[in-house]
């Protein structure tokens, strides 16, 4: 029961993180959310590439892998990318256990969630643009 | 006493210059954008930099910083190290420093507060956190 309650609370918080970013939009910054998301994808693409390179060039260097993933996890957290954030956590847990296979599996999931998130958010903002300025304040639902 | 809501009339350079100036420090471009957005929506003038080193460079040349808000974990110089340098400086030690972190580590929080941090905020920072800070710190 307690776990179910906590999960519900966590779900609403995760939704609200992206909502908060959207709430910062105003006349001076009408595209703030899209700008932040764009920054996220630019940053996260670089961080994913860094992790991939680190795993290749420094096999077994879990501290290095973890340090890179910590940065990516931070960005995911900030925009409410909860599924990606969870996979980053799994990766970091595997680093802590020095479990290279676990890291590889988690990393594949991180990349998959990254691609899904990009697709969802691109569609979302495309819809907003098509809807026009009168509907920019309306949220289209979950991401 | 400077109002947290500022003096209004953001089109005026003089009015903008009169707003409290906050220096935001974070190596993450996403987090810099978000904290800057929150601070600007609370009517602060914001300068955002990506490292403790750049923060110190700016503090050396910019006399009018009302508050520093910095991420804890940053490469090369952590927010804690930046806090220490600010508090060791006779010129800068009066500037309130707020630390942000996505990790709730009690020993980390204690260490920062003992070093003179004004507050320790858990990320994601909320607009209500900034309002609370404004009321307490920037009087």
Short mmCIF file of N, CA and C in Angstrom, two decimals, chain A residues 3 12 14 19-20 25 34 37 44 46 48-50 58 64-65 81 85 88 96 98-99 103 106 109 118 128 135:
data_model
loop_
_atom_site.label_atom_id
_atom_site.label_comp_id
_atom_site.label_asym_id
_atom_site.label_seq_id
_atom_site.Cartn_x
_atom_site.Cartn_y
_atom_site.Cartn_z
N UNK A 3 3.99 1.42 -0.84
CA UNK A 3 4.75 1.48 -2.09
C UNK A 3 3.89 2.06 -3.20
N UNK A 12 3.37 11.77 -10.08
CA UNK A 12 2.87 13.13 -10.23
C UNK A 12 4.02 14.13 -10.17
N UNK A 14 7.11 13.59 -11.24
CA UNK A 14 7.84 13.52 -12.50
C UNK A 14 7.11 14.30 -13.58
N UNK A 19 6.19 20.11 -16.42
CA UNK A 19 5.19 21.18 -16.31
C UNK A 19 5.83 22.45 -15.77
N UNK A 20 6.71 22.30 -14.80
CA UNK A 20 7.38 23.48 -14.23
C UNK A 20 8.21 24.19 -15.26
N UNK A 25 7.52 29.60 -19.18
CA UNK A 25 7.31 30.31 -20.42
C UNK A 25 6.47 31.55 -20.16
N UNK A 34 10.79 24.47 -25.13
CA UNK A 34 11.42 23.85 -26.30
C UNK A 34 12.93 24.14 -26.32
N UNK A 37 14.53 21.83 -23.79
CA UNK A 37 14.55 20.46 -24.31
C UNK A 37 15.61 20.32 -25.40
N UNK A 44 22.78 15.80 -23.99
CA UNK A 44 22.69 14.37 -23.71
C UNK A 44 23.31 13.55 -24.84
N UNK A 46 25.87 14.38 -26.55
CA UNK A 46 27.32 14.46 -26.28
C UNK A 46 27.71 13.53 -25.14
N UNK A 48 26.10 10.86 -24.01
CA UNK A 48 25.95 9.45 -24.41
C UNK A 48 27.17 9.03 -25.22
N UNK A 49 27.62 9.89 -26.12
CA UNK A 49 28.81 9.58 -26.92
C UNK A 49 30.05 9.44 -26.03
N UNK A 50 30.13 10.30 -25.01
CA UNK A 50 31.26 10.24 -24.07
C UNK A 50 31.27 8.92 -23.32
N UNK A 58 38.21 2.61 -22.07
CA UNK A 58 38.63 2.33 -20.69
C UNK A 58 37.81 1.20 -20.10
N UNK A 64 35.17 6.03 -13.96
CA UNK A 64 35.07 6.94 -15.10
C UNK A 64 33.70 6.84 -15.75
N UNK A 65 33.23 5.59 -15.95
CA UNK A 65 31.91 5.40 -16.55
C UNK A 65 30.85 6.07 -15.68
N UNK A 81 12.81 13.62 -17.20
CA UNK A 81 12.88 12.42 -18.06
C UNK A 81 13.05 11.19 -17.16
N UNK A 85 16.07 8.56 -16.60
CA UNK A 85 16.73 8.74 -15.30
C UNK A 85 16.87 7.40 -14.57
N UNK A 88 19.58 5.34 -16.09
CA UNK A 88 20.89 5.89 -15.68
C UNK A 88 21.24 5.39 -14.29
N UNK A 96 28.67 0.48 -9.49
CA UNK A 96 29.00 0.28 -8.08
C UNK A 96 29.31 -1.18 -7.77
N UNK A 98 30.58 -3.13 -9.99
CA UNK A 98 31.61 -3.50 -10.97
C UNK A 98 31.11 -4.60 -11.91
N UNK A 99 29.90 -4.42 -12.33
CA UNK A 99 29.22 -5.39 -13.19
C UNK A 99 29.20 -4.83 -14.62
N UNK A 103 26.25 -2.98 -16.82
CA UNK A 103 26.43 -1.63 -17.37
C UNK A 103 26.07 -1.60 -18.85
N UNK A 106 22.27 -1.86 -19.28
CA UNK A 106 21.62 -0.61 -18.86
C UNK A 106 21.87 0.50 -19.87
N UNK A 109 19.60 0.38 -22.72
CA UNK A 109 18.28 0.89 -22.34
C UNK A 109 18.29 2.41 -22.25
N UNK A 118 13.19 11.58 -27.34
CA UNK A 118 13.40 12.58 -28.40
C UNK A 118 12.21 12.57 -29.35
N UNK A 128 2.39 21.48 -30.95
CA UNK A 128 2.19 22.82 -30.39
C UNK A 128 2.36 23.89 -31.46
N UNK A 135 -2.68 28.22 -28.63
CA UNK A 135 -2.74 27.01 -27.83
C UNK A 135 -1.42 26.65 -27.22
#
